[in-house]
Coordinates of C-alpha atoms in Angstrom, one line a residue:
Chain L
M1 CA 125.8 109.5 134.4
K2 CA 122.7 109.5 132.2
T3 CA 121.1 106.0 131.9
L4 CA 118.2 104.6 129.8
R5 CA 115.7 105.2 132.7
D6 CA 116.3 109.0 132.3
I7 CA 115.2 109.2 128.6
G8 CA 112.9 106.1 128.3
E9 CA 112.0 104.0 125.2
N10 CA 110.2 106.6 123.2
E11 CA 113.0 109.0 123.1
L12 CA 115.6 106.3 122.7
L13 CA 113.8 105.1 119.5
R14 CA 112.9 108.8 118.4
Q15 CA 116.6 109.5 118.1
L16 CA 117.7 106.3 116.7
L17 CA 115.1 105.6 114.0
P18 CA 116.2 108.3 111.3
R19 CA 119.9 107.1 111.6
L20 CA 119.0 103.5 110.6
P21 CA 120.6 102.8 107.0
Q22 CA 118.0 101.5 104.5
Q23 CA 118.3 99.2 101.4
S24 CA 116.4 98.9 98.2
G25 CA 113.5 96.5 98.5
T26 CA 112.0 98.3 101.7
V27 CA 108.7 99.7 101.1
T28 CA 108.2 100.6 104.8
G29 CA 111.2 100.7 107.1
P30 CA 111.5 101.0 110.9
G31 CA 108.7 102.8 112.9
D32 CA 105.6 100.9 111.9
D33 CA 104.0 97.7 113.4
C34 CA 105.9 95.7 110.7
A35 CA 108.4 96.5 108.0
V36 CA 107.3 95.9 104.4
L37 CA 109.7 94.3 102.0
R38 CA 108.9 93.8 98.2
L39 CA 110.8 91.4 96.1
P40 CA 110.8 91.6 92.2
G41 CA 108.2 89.5 90.5
T42 CA 105.9 88.8 93.5
S43 CA 102.4 89.8 93.9
Q44 CA 102.8 89.7 97.8
D45 CA 104.6 92.2 100.0
L46 CA 106.4 90.6 103.0
L47 CA 105.7 91.9 106.5
L48 CA 108.3 91.5 109.2
T49 CA 108.2 92.2 112.9
T50 CA 110.2 91.1 116.1
D51 CA 109.0 91.0 119.5
P52 CA 110.5 90.1 123.0
V53 CA 108.5 88.5 125.8
I54 CA 110.5 88.7 128.9
E55 CA 110.0 87.4 132.5
H56 CA 109.0 90.2 134.9
Q57 CA 108.1 92.4 132.1
H58 CA 105.6 90.4 129.9
F59 CA 104.9 87.6 132.2
T60 CA 105.6 86.5 135.7
P61 CA 107.2 83.4 137.4
D62 CA 103.8 81.9 138.0
T63 CA 102.4 82.3 134.5
P64 CA 101.2 79.0 133.1
P65 CA 104.2 78.2 130.8
R66 CA 101.9 77.1 127.8
L67 CA 100.5 80.8 127.9
I68 CA 104.0 82.2 127.8
G69 CA 104.6 80.3 124.5
R70 CA 101.2 81.4 123.2
K71 CA 101.7 85.0 124.2
A72 CA 105.2 85.2 122.4
I73 CA 103.4 84.2 119.1
A74 CA 100.3 86.3 119.7
R75 CA 102.1 89.5 120.4
A76 CA 104.1 89.2 117.2
I77 CA 101.3 88.3 114.9
S78 CA 99.2 91.0 116.4
D79 CA 101.7 93.4 114.7
I80 CA 100.9 91.7 111.4
A81 CA 97.2 92.1 112.1
A82 CA 97.9 95.8 112.5
M83 CA 99.2 95.8 108.8
G84 CA 96.3 93.9 107.5
G85 CA 98.5 90.8 106.7
V86 CA 98.4 87.2 107.0
P87 CA 101.0 85.6 109.3
K88 CA 102.9 82.6 107.9
W89 CA 106.3 81.9 109.5
L90 CA 108.1 82.4 112.7
L91 CA 111.7 82.3 114.1
V92 CA 111.8 82.1 118.0
N93 CA 115.0 82.6 120.1
L94 CA 114.9 81.2 123.6
V95 CA 116.9 82.6 126.3
A96 CA 116.8 80.8 129.8
P97 CA 118.9 80.2 132.8
A98 CA 120.8 76.8 132.8
D99 CA 118.8 75.8 136.1
S100 CA 115.5 76.3 134.4
P101 CA 113.3 73.4 135.0
L102 CA 113.0 71.2 132.0
S103 CA 109.5 70.7 132.4
R104 CA 108.8 74.4 132.3
V105 CA 110.7 74.8 129.2
R106 CA 109.0 72.1 127.5
Q107 CA 105.5 73.3 128.4
I108 CA 106.6 76.8 126.9
Q109 CA 107.6 74.8 123.7
N110 CA 104.3 73.1 123.7
G111 CA 102.5 76.6 124.0
L112 CA 104.6 77.8 121.1
I113 CA 103.8 74.8 119.0
Q114 CA 100.0 74.7 119.7
A115 CA 99.8 78.5 119.2
A116 CA 101.5 78.1 115.8
K117 CA 99.2 75.3 114.7
T118 CA 96.1 77.3 115.8
W119 CA 97.2 80.2 113.6
R120 CA 98.6 77.9 110.8
L121 CA 102.2 79.2 111.2
G122 CA 105.5 77.5 110.1
I123 CA 108.3 77.7 112.8
L124 CA 111.3 78.0 110.7
G125 CA 113.9 77.9 113.4
G126 CA 115.5 80.2 115.9
D127 CA 118.2 79.8 118.5
T128 CA 118.6 79.0 122.3
A129 CA 121.1 80.5 124.6
E130 CA 121.8 80.9 128.3
G131 CA 120.9 84.1 130.0
N132 CA 120.0 85.5 133.3
S133 CA 116.2 85.5 132.7
L134 CA 113.6 83.6 130.6
E135 CA 112.8 85.3 127.3
L136 CA 111.3 84.5 123.9
H137 CA 112.2 86.8 121.1
T138 CA 109.8 86.0 118.1
T139 CA 110.2 87.3 114.6
A140 CA 107.0 87.0 112.7
I141 CA 106.9 86.9 108.8
G142 CA 103.6 87.7 106.9
L143 CA 102.2 88.4 103.6
I144 CA 99.8 90.8 102.1
P145 CA 98.9 91.7 98.6
R146 CA 101.3 94.1 97.1
G147 CA 100.6 97.7 98.2
T148 CA 97.8 97.1 100.4
A149 CA 99.5 97.1 104.0
I150 CA 97.9 99.8 106.2
L151 CA 100.5 102.1 107.7
R152 CA 100.3 104.2 110.8
S153 CA 100.9 107.3 108.6
G154 CA 97.8 107.2 106.5
A155 CA 95.3 109.2 108.6
R156 CA 93.9 112.2 107.2
P157 CA 91.7 115.2 108.7
R158 CA 88.1 114.3 109.2
D159 CA 88.8 110.5 109.2
I160 CA 86.8 108.8 112.0
I161 CA 88.9 106.9 114.6
Y162 CA 87.7 103.4 115.6
V163 CA 88.9 100.9 118.1
T164 CA 87.9 97.1 118.2
G165 CA 86.8 95.3 121.3
S166 CA 87.2 97.0 124.8
L167 CA 90.1 98.4 126.7
G168 CA 91.9 98.4 129.8
A169 CA 93.0 96.4 132.9
S170 CA 94.6 93.7 130.7
W171 CA 97.0 92.9 133.6
H172 CA 94.8 94.1 136.4
Q173 CA 94.2 91.7 139.6
G174 CA 94.8 88.5 137.7
N175 CA 93.0 89.4 134.6
R176 CA 94.5 87.2 131.9
H177 CA 93.6 89.2 128.8
H178 CA 97.4 89.9 128.1
L179 CA 98.0 86.2 127.9
T180 CA 94.7 85.0 126.2
F181 CA 93.9 87.8 123.7
Q182 CA 93.0 87.0 120.2
P183 CA 95.2 88.8 117.6
R184 CA 92.8 90.7 115.4
L185 CA 94.0 89.1 112.3
K186 CA 90.6 88.6 110.6
A187 CA 89.6 92.3 111.3
G188 CA 92.8 93.6 110.1
Q189 CA 92.8 91.5 106.9
F190 CA 89.2 92.8 106.3
L191 CA 90.1 96.4 106.7
A192 CA 93.1 95.9 104.4
K193 CA 91.3 93.7 101.7
H194 CA 88.3 96.4 101.4
R195 CA 90.5 99.3 102.0
Y196 CA 88.4 100.7 104.5
A197 CA 91.2 101.7 107.0
T198 CA 93.3 104.8 106.0
S199 CA 95.6 104.0 109.0
M200 CA 96.0 101.3 111.8
I201 CA 98.0 100.3 114.8
D202 CA 97.6 97.6 117.4
L203 CA 97.1 98.7 121.0
S204 CA 100.2 97.3 122.8
D205 CA 101.0 100.2 125.0
G206 CA 97.8 101.7 125.7
L207 CA 95.3 103.9 123.6
A208 CA 96.8 107.3 124.7
T209 CA 100.2 106.3 123.7
D210 CA 99.5 104.3 120.5
L211 CA 97.1 106.9 119.2
T212 CA 99.9 109.5 119.8
R213 CA 102.1 107.2 117.6
L214 CA 99.5 107.0 114.9
L215 CA 99.0 110.7 115.1
D216 CA 102.8 111.5 114.9
A217 CA 103.2 109.3 111.9
S218 CA 100.3 110.9 110.2
T219 CA 101.1 114.3 111.2
C220 CA 97.6 115.1 112.5
G221 CA 95.7 115.8 115.6
A222 CA 92.7 114.2 117.1
H223 CA 89.4 114.7 119.4
V224 CA 88.7 111.8 121.3
H225 CA 85.4 111.4 123.1
A226 CA 86.0 110.1 126.5
D227 CA 82.5 108.7 126.9
A228 CA 82.7 106.8 123.5
I229 CA 85.8 104.9 124.6
P230 CA 84.7 101.1 125.2
I231 CA 86.0 100.1 128.6
S232 CA 86.5 96.5 129.4
P233 CA 84.6 94.8 132.0
A234 CA 87.8 94.3 134.1
A235 CA 88.6 98.1 133.8
R236 CA 84.9 98.9 134.9
K237 CA 85.5 97.2 138.2
T238 CA 88.6 99.4 139.1
D239 CA 88.4 102.8 140.7
A240 CA 89.5 104.6 137.4
P241 CA 88.0 102.8 134.4
L242 CA 88.8 105.6 131.8
E243 CA 92.4 105.9 133.0
H244 CA 92.9 102.1 132.7
A245 CA 91.3 102.1 129.3
L246 CA 93.7 105.0 128.1
S247 CA 96.9 103.9 129.8
D248 CA 97.1 100.3 130.2
G249 CA 99.1 98.2 127.9
E250 CA 98.4 94.9 126.1
D251 CA 95.0 95.4 125.0
F252 CA 96.1 94.1 121.6
E253 CA 93.0 95.6 119.9
L254 CA 93.1 97.4 116.7
L255 CA 93.0 101.3 116.5
F256 CA 92.3 102.4 112.8
T257 CA 90.8 105.5 111.0
V258 CA 88.2 105.3 108.1
S259 CA 87.6 108.1 105.6
L260 CA 84.4 110.0 106.2
R261 CA 82.9 109.0 102.8
K262 CA 83.4 105.4 103.7
V263 CA 82.1 105.3 107.1
R264 CA 78.5 104.2 106.4
R265 CA 79.5 101.4 104.1
F266 CA 82.3 100.3 106.5
E267 CA 80.1 100.1 109.3
A268 CA 77.3 98.0 107.7
A269 CA 80.0 95.7 106.2
W270 CA 81.7 95.5 109.6
H271 CA 78.6 94.5 111.4
Q272 CA 77.9 91.8 108.8
C273 CA 81.3 90.3 109.1
F274 CA 82.0 90.7 112.8
P275 CA 78.6 90.5 114.4
R276 CA 80.2 89.8 117.9
L277 CA 83.3 92.1 117.6
P278 CA 82.4 95.9 118.2
A279 CA 84.2 98.5 116.3
T280 CA 83.6 101.7 118.4
R281 CA 83.9 105.3 117.0
I282 CA 85.9 107.2 119.6
G283 CA 86.9 110.4 117.7
E284 CA 87.8 112.2 114.7
I285 CA 91.2 113.1 113.0
L286 CA 92.1 116.9 113.1
S287 CA 94.5 118.6 110.7
D288 CA 96.4 120.4 113.4
P289 CA 99.0 118.0 114.7
R290 CA 99.3 120.0 118.0
R291 CA 95.5 119.6 118.7
R292 CA 95.0 116.5 120.4
Q293 CA 92.2 116.5 123.0
L294 CA 90.1 114.2 125.2
L295 CA 86.6 115.5 125.2
H296 CA 84.4 115.0 128.2
P297 CA 80.7 115.6 128.2
N298 CA 80.6 117.6 131.3
A299 CA 84.2 119.0 131.7
P300 CA 86.6 121.1 129.7
P301 CA 88.8 119.3 127.1
A302 CA 92.0 117.8 128.3
P303 CA 95.2 117.4 126.4
L304 CA 95.9 113.9 125.1
H305 CA 99.2 112.6 126.3
P306 CA 100.9 109.6 125.8
T307 CA 100.4 108.0 129.4
G308 CA 100.8 104.3 128.5
F309 CA 103.6 101.9 129.3
Q310 CA 107.2 102.5 127.9
H311 CA 110.1 100.6 128.8
F312 CA 113.1 101.9 131.1
S313 CA 110.8 104.6 132.5
P314 CA 108.8 104.7 135.7
P315 CA 105.1 105.1 134.9
A316 CA 104.0 108.7 133.7
P317 CA 102.5 110.6 136.5
Chain K
M1 CA 114.0 68.1 139.1
K2 CA 115.7 68.0 135.7
T3 CA 116.8 71.2 134.4
L4 CA 118.2 72.6 131.1
R5 CA 121.7 71.9 132.4
D6 CA 121.0 68.2 132.5
I7 CA 120.3 67.8 128.9
G8 CA 122.1 70.7 127.1
E9 CA 121.3 72.7 124.0
N10 CA 121.9 70.0 121.6
E11 CA 119.6 67.4 123.1
L12 CA 117.0 70.2 123.7
L13 CA 117.1 71.0 120.0
R14 CA 117.3 67.4 118.9
Q15 CA 113.9 66.7 120.7
L16 CA 112.2 69.9 119.6
L17 CA 113.0 70.1 116.0
P18 CA 110.9 67.3 114.5
R19 CA 107.9 68.7 116.4
L20 CA 108.0 72.1 114.8
P21 CA 104.9 72.7 112.5
Q22 CA 105.7 73.8 108.9
Q23 CA 103.9 75.8 106.1
S24 CA 103.9 75.9 102.5
G25 CA 106.5 78.1 101.0
T26 CA 109.3 76.6 103.2
V27 CA 112.1 75.1 101.1
T28 CA 114.3 74.5 104.2
G29 CA 112.8 74.6 107.6
P30 CA 114.6 74.6 111.0
G31 CA 118.1 72.8 111.6
D32 CA 120.3 74.6 108.9
D33 CA 122.1 77.8 109.4
C34 CA 119.2 79.6 107.7
A35 CA 115.7 78.7 106.9
V36 CA 115.0 79.0 103.0
L37 CA 111.6 80.5 101.7
R38 CA 110.3 80.7 98.4
L39 CA 107.5 83.3 97.2
P40 CA 105.8 82.5 94.0
G41 CA 107.0 84.6 91.0
T42 CA 110.6 85.5 92.3
S43 CA 113.9 84.2 91.0
Q44 CA 115.4 84.8 94.5
D45 CA 114.9 82.6 97.5
L46 CA 114.7 84.2 101.1
L47 CA 117.1 83.2 103.7
L48 CA 116.3 83.9 107.4
T49 CA 118.2 83.4 110.5
T50 CA 118.0 84.8 114.0
D51 CA 121.0 85.0 116.6
P52 CA 121.3 86.3 120.2
V53 CA 124.4 88.1 121.5
I54 CA 124.1 88.2 125.5
E55 CA 126.3 89.7 128.0
H56 CA 128.6 87.3 129.8
Q57 CA 127.9 84.6 127.1
H58 CA 128.9 86.4 123.8
F59 CA 130.7 89.5 125.2
T60 CA 131.8 90.7 128.5
P61 CA 131.1 94.1 130.5
D62 CA 134.5 95.4 129.3
T63 CA 134.0 94.7 125.6
P64 CA 134.0 98.0 123.6
P65 CA 130.4 98.6 123.0
R66 CA 130.8 99.3 119.2
L67 CA 132.2 95.7 118.8
I68 CA 129.0 94.4 120.6
G69 CA 126.9 96.0 118.0
R70 CA 129.2 94.8 115.3
K71 CA 129.3 91.2 116.6
A72 CA 125.5 91.1 116.8
I73 CA 125.2 91.7 113.1
A74 CA 128.4 89.7 112.2
R75 CA 127.3 86.5 113.8
A76 CA 123.7 86.6 112.0
I77 CA 125.0 87.3 108.5
S78 CA 127.9 84.5 109.0
D79 CA 124.8 82.2 108.9
I80 CA 123.8 83.8 105.5
A81 CA 127.3 83.4 104.4
A82 CA 127.1 79.6 105.2
M83 CA 124.2 79.2 102.7
G84 CA 126.0 81.1 100.1
G85 CA 123.6 84.2 100.4
V86 CA 123.8 87.9 100.3
P87 CA 122.5 89.4 103.5
K88 CA 120.1 92.4 102.8
W89 CA 118.0 93.4 105.8
L90 CA 118.0 93.1 109.8
L91 CA 115.7 93.3 112.7
V92 CA 117.4 94.1 115.9
N93 CA 115.7 93.7 119.5
L94 CA 117.6 95.5 122.3
V95 CA 117.3 94.2 125.9
A96 CA 118.8 96.2 128.6
P97 CA 118.4 97.1 132.2
A98 CA 117.0 100.4 133.1
D99 CA 120.1 101.6 134.7
S100 CA 122.3 101.0 131.5
P101 CA 124.5 104.0 130.9
L102 CA 123.0 105.8 127.9
S103 CA 126.5 106.4 126.5
R104 CA 127.2 102.6 126.3
V105 CA 123.7 102.0 124.5
R106 CA 124.4 104.7 122.0
Q107 CA 127.9 103.2 121.2
I108 CA 126.2 99.9 120.7
Q109 CA 123.8 101.5 118.4
N110 CA 126.7 103.1 116.6
G111 CA 128.5 99.8 116.2
L112 CA 125.1 98.5 114.7
I113 CA 124.7 101.3 112.3
Q114 CA 128.4 101.3 111.3
A115 CA 128.3 97.5 110.7
A116 CA 125.1 97.7 108.7
K117 CA 126.7 100.3 106.4
T118 CA 129.8 98.3 106.0
W119 CA 128.0 95.3 104.8
R120 CA 125.3 97.3 103.0
L121 CA 122.4 96.2 105.1
G122 CA 119.0 97.8 105.9
I123 CA 117.9 98.0 109.4
L124 CA 114.1 97.4 109.2
G125 CA 113.4 97.7 112.8
G126 CA 113.1 95.8 116.0
D127 CA 112.1 96.4 119.5
T128 CA 113.5 97.5 122.8
A129 CA 112.7 96.3 126.2
E130 CA 113.8 96.2 129.8
G131 CA 115.6 93.0 131.0
N132 CA 118.1 91.8 133.5
S133 CA 121.0 91.9 131.1
L134 CA 122.2 93.5 128.2
E135 CA 121.3 91.6 124.9
L136 CA 120.9 92.0 121.3
H137 CA 118.7 89.7 119.1
T138 CA 119.5 90.1 115.4
T139 CA 117.3 88.6 112.8
A140 CA 119.0 88.7 109.2
I141 CA 117.3 88.4 105.9
G142 CA 119.2 87.4 102.8
L143 CA 118.7 86.5 99.2
I144 CA 120.0 83.9 97.0
P145 CA 119.2 82.9 93.3
R146 CA 116.4 80.3 93.6
G147 CA 117.4 76.7 94.5
T148 CA 121.2 77.4 95.1
A149 CA 121.4 77.7 98.8
I150 CA 123.9 75.2 100.2
L151 CA 122.5 73.2 102.9
R152 CA 124.2 71.1 105.7
S153 CA 122.7 68.0 104.4
G154 CA 124.4 67.8 100.9
A155 CA 127.9 66.0 101.8
R156 CA 128.3 62.7 99.9
P157 CA 130.7 59.9 100.4
R158 CA 134.2 60.8 98.9
D159 CA 133.5 64.6 99.1
I160 CA 136.6 66.4 100.3
I161 CA 136.2 68.5 103.5
Y162 CA 137.6 72.0 103.4
V163 CA 137.8 74.8 106.0
T164 CA 138.6 78.6 105.4
G165 CA 141.0 80.5 107.4
S166 CA 142.6 79.1 110.7
L167 CA 140.9 78.0 113.8
G168 CA 140.8 78.0 117.6
A169 CA 141.5 80.4 120.6
S170 CA 139.0 83.0 119.5
W171 CA 138.3 84.1 122.9
H172 CA 141.7 83.0 124.4
Q173 CA 143.7 85.5 126.6
G174 CA 142.2 88.7 125.1
N175 CA 142.1 87.5 121.5
R176 CA 139.3 89.6 119.9
H177 CA 138.7 87.5 116.9
H178 CA 135.1 86.6 118.2
L179 CA 134.4 90.3 117.8
T180 CA 136.4 91.3 114.9
F181 CA 136.1 88.3 112.4
Q182 CA 135.0 88.9 108.9
P183 CA 131.9 86.8 107.9
R184 CA 132.9 84.7 104.9
L185 CA 130.3 86.3 102.6
K186 CA 132.2 86.4 99.4
A187 CA 133.5 83.0 100.0
G188 CA 130.0 81.5 100.7
Q189 CA 128.8 83.3 97.7
F190 CA 131.6 82.0 95.4
L191 CA 130.9 78.5 96.5
A192 CA 127.3 78.6 96.0
K193 CA 127.3 80.6 92.5
H194 CA 129.8 78.2 91.0
R195 CA 128.0 75.1 92.8
Y196 CA 131.4 73.9 94.1
A197 CA 130.3 73.2 97.6
T198 CA 127.9 70.2 98.2
S199 CA 127.3 71.1 101.9
M200 CA 128.3 74.0 104.1
I201 CA 128.1 75.3 107.7
D202 CA 129.7 78.1 109.7
L203 CA 131.9 77.3 112.5
S204 CA 130.2 78.9 115.6
D205 CA 130.6 76.2 118.2
G206 CA 133.9 74.6 117.1
L207 CA 135.0 72.3 114.4
A208 CA 134.2 69.0 116.2
T209 CA 130.7 70.1 117.1
D210 CA 129.9 71.8 113.7
L211 CA 131.3 69.0 111.6
T212 CA 129.3 66.5 113.4
R213 CA 126.1 68.6 112.8
L214 CA 127.1 68.6 109.1
L215 CA 127.8 64.9 109.1
D216 CA 124.4 64.1 111.1
A217 CA 122.4 66.3 108.5
S218 CA 124.1 64.4 105.7
T219 CA 124.0 61.0 107.4
C220 CA 127.7 60.4 106.7
G221 CA 130.9 59.8 108.5
A222 CA 134.3 61.3 108.0
H223 CA 138.0 61.1 108.3
V224 CA 139.7 64.2 109.6
H225 CA 143.5 64.6 109.2
A226 CA 144.7 66.1 112.7
D227 CA 147.8 67.4 111.1
A228 CA 145.9 69.2 108.2
I229 CA 143.6 71.3 110.5
P230 CA 144.8 75.0 110.0
I231 CA 145.4 76.2 113.6
S232 CA 145.3 80.0 114.3
P233 CA 148.3 81.9 115.6
A234 CA 146.5 82.4 118.8
A235 CA 145.8 78.7 119.2
R236 CA 149.5 77.8 118.5
K237 CA 150.5 79.9 121.5
T238 CA 148.6 77.7 124.0
D239 CA 149.4 74.5 125.5
A240 CA 146.9 72.5 123.4
P241 CA 146.7 74.0 119.9
L242 CA 144.8 71.1 118.4
E243 CA 142.3 70.9 121.2
H244 CA 141.6 74.6 120.7
A245 CA 141.2 74.3 117.0
L246 CA 138.7 71.5 117.4
S247 CA 136.7 72.6 120.3
D248 CA 136.7 76.5 120.5
G249 CA 133.6 78.4 119.4
E250 CA 133.2 81.6 117.4
D251 CA 135.8 80.9 114.6
F252 CA 133.0 81.8 112.1
E253 CA 135.0 80.2 109.3
L254 CA 133.2 78.1 106.7
L255 CA 133.4 74.2 106.7
F256 CA 132.3 72.8 103.4
T257 CA 132.5 69.9 101.2
V258 CA 133.5 69.6 97.5
S259 CA 132.7 66.7 95.2
L260 CA 136.0 64.8 94.3
R261 CA 135.6 65.4 90.5
K262 CA 135.4 69.1 91.2
V263 CA 138.3 69.5 93.5
R264 CA 141.0 70.4 91.1
R265 CA 138.9 73.0 89.3
F266 CA 137.6 74.4 92.7
E267 CA 141.2 74.7 94.1
A268 CA 142.4 76.6 91.1
A269 CA 139.4 78.9 90.9
W270 CA 139.6 79.5 94.7
H271 CA 143.4 80.6 94.6
Q272 CA 142.5 83.0 91.8
C273 CA 139.5 84.5 93.8
F274 CA 140.9 84.4 97.3
P275 CA 144.7 84.6 97.1
R276 CA 145.0 85.6 100.7
L277 CA 142.2 83.3 102.3
P278 CA 143.4 79.8 102.7
A279 CA 140.8 76.9 101.9
T280 CA 142.4 73.8 103.5
R281 CA 141.5 70.2 102.8
I282 CA 141.2 68.5 106.2
G283 CA 139.4 65.2 105.5
E284 CA 137.1 63.2 103.6
I285 CA 133.4 62.2 103.9
L286 CA 132.9 58.5 104.5
S287 CA 129.7 56.6 103.7
D288 CA 129.1 55.0 107.1
P289 CA 127.7 57.6 109.4
R290 CA 129.1 55.8 112.5
R291 CA 132.7 56.1 111.3
R292 CA 133.9 59.5 112.4
Q293 CA 137.7 59.6 113.1
L294 CA 140.4 62.0 113.8
L295 CA 143.6 60.5 112.2
H296 CA 147.0 61.4 113.7
P297 CA 150.1 60.7 111.8
N298 CA 151.9 58.9 114.6
A299 CA 149.1 57.5 116.8
P300 CA 145.9 55.5 116.4
P301 CA 142.6 57.1 115.2
A302 CA 140.6 58.8 117.8
P303 CA 136.8 58.9 117.6
L304 CA 135.5 62.7 116.5
H305 CA 133.2 63.8 119.3
P306 CA 131.2 67.0 119.4
T307 CA 133.4 68.7 122.1
G308 CA 132.7 72.2 121.4
F309 CA 130.6 74.8 123.3
Q310 CA 126.8 74.1 123.8
H311 CA 124.6 76.5 125.9
F312 CA 123.3 75.3 129.4
S313 CA 125.9 72.6 129.8
P314 CA 129.3 72.6 131.3
P315 CA 132.2 72.2 128.9
A316 CA 132.7 68.6 127.7
P317 CA 135.4 66.8 129.6

């Protein structure tokens, strides 16, 4: 009997997405970081996304409970950052076993409330239910000026590929980046407001996987320069820094493309606005969607595969 | 060590709700069936709600998978019915063990898609993740003309209390009402459009519990006439029909109040519009919030307690 493990998350979604019914008012449906809705009469589009945070998948029994609450919000609003929007409201479902220590649940709630205050979000409600494991499901609602959301599908041949911050080992050996990361809200809003980015995605499942998603959505290929990829200090301490930077999930940095003719202006403005957050050129978009290569300075090009995390499947070889 | 079981869902929420931060644009925050949001420039308010459907809580391993998908949507849009709104869009998170049979997951997805088509809903996206049990988390987004959403808090002394359909035994001995119920969308919209209802809630956790919630939100008391409560055919077959009608969850009927001066007009219009769906008078709203009584024709009045289902706690005695 075939199970979810046999096909994995990516294939499950690939088969499902085209079948989902749509309704008027939907500017962008499933398959991007957020859906985009437009109501008549407004100057703002609505951004909607939902994200689960599950024990043993996204945190462990010894994760400080406040950081579980924080992560449940940070993950969801990172998707709004990836469209260039401003997160405004949340709905949060809590699932927990009945024998969960009350103090742990209260600390998770405190983490949610503190994070909502930090990012100026209203918590509109949600639900609580008994279940086998501890989970938070966060729906985030954001706003963005009409028609300015940055999609995954906008990359064009010759665009330059950038990534913010540095990548890899978010979970490695006690690294808490996956709990303490800063969603790149201001960076995403800057890229949307000035229309610098032609496409964008946040790195939740690893550069190789998420770049593949962006290229698939844009029907393009890419060259990525291995020696240009910014590797996190934690990944540098491992035996395979580049592999960690390419394949580890939960960096929550932004991956985006900028049209060649805007690159100079973009880079100057970026350095002015974000003097302490690097935006690193790592490659170029190509017109042939089958050409996706990792270029090494002293080795032949290697094909770029989605080697990052996907649910239901064992890690790729 | 105190656990969730020691305080139960109601107390957990009672303590949490006042602490949740709010943001501008929120017309109604947490604590009603839906949150209500208002964007500048629109003639429609947004309704938002999120609901979990979890194996062993909301369905069993032998529930037909298509009906699991249907229920995940029907539960969420019942909350929109309870505000008088029109459901439009959904986001759905799927959590499943990696060894879930693919055919079961596909049938659940088919149930979701079929239900979305039936109720003319767009599925905007969601997420999939690995977890210990099978769960669907549905966020529903609806629309309603500005300022016309019916809240739980609007009941006033002397209002008449009504309930649609018949109540009880939704889960009893193979009854599938909890899987096949019709969310009362048209009824809710009728009540909002003509401003007949002063308050409304959908019956998800039993009449006694949900009426208590409505009375708490309205700061009122009530008399309920035991012999007026419409008892479902399934509950009539049990040893304790009235107890089932009062305490069983997942009826998904509407409980609402109508101002005394509109009762005659309301009843005439209702019969015209819904000749096959009864709306039954079951009691009256009282001004004293401590006076909540169940009146029996041949017995002394009994206090009305929230005896219905709540998560994390054993059933009330």
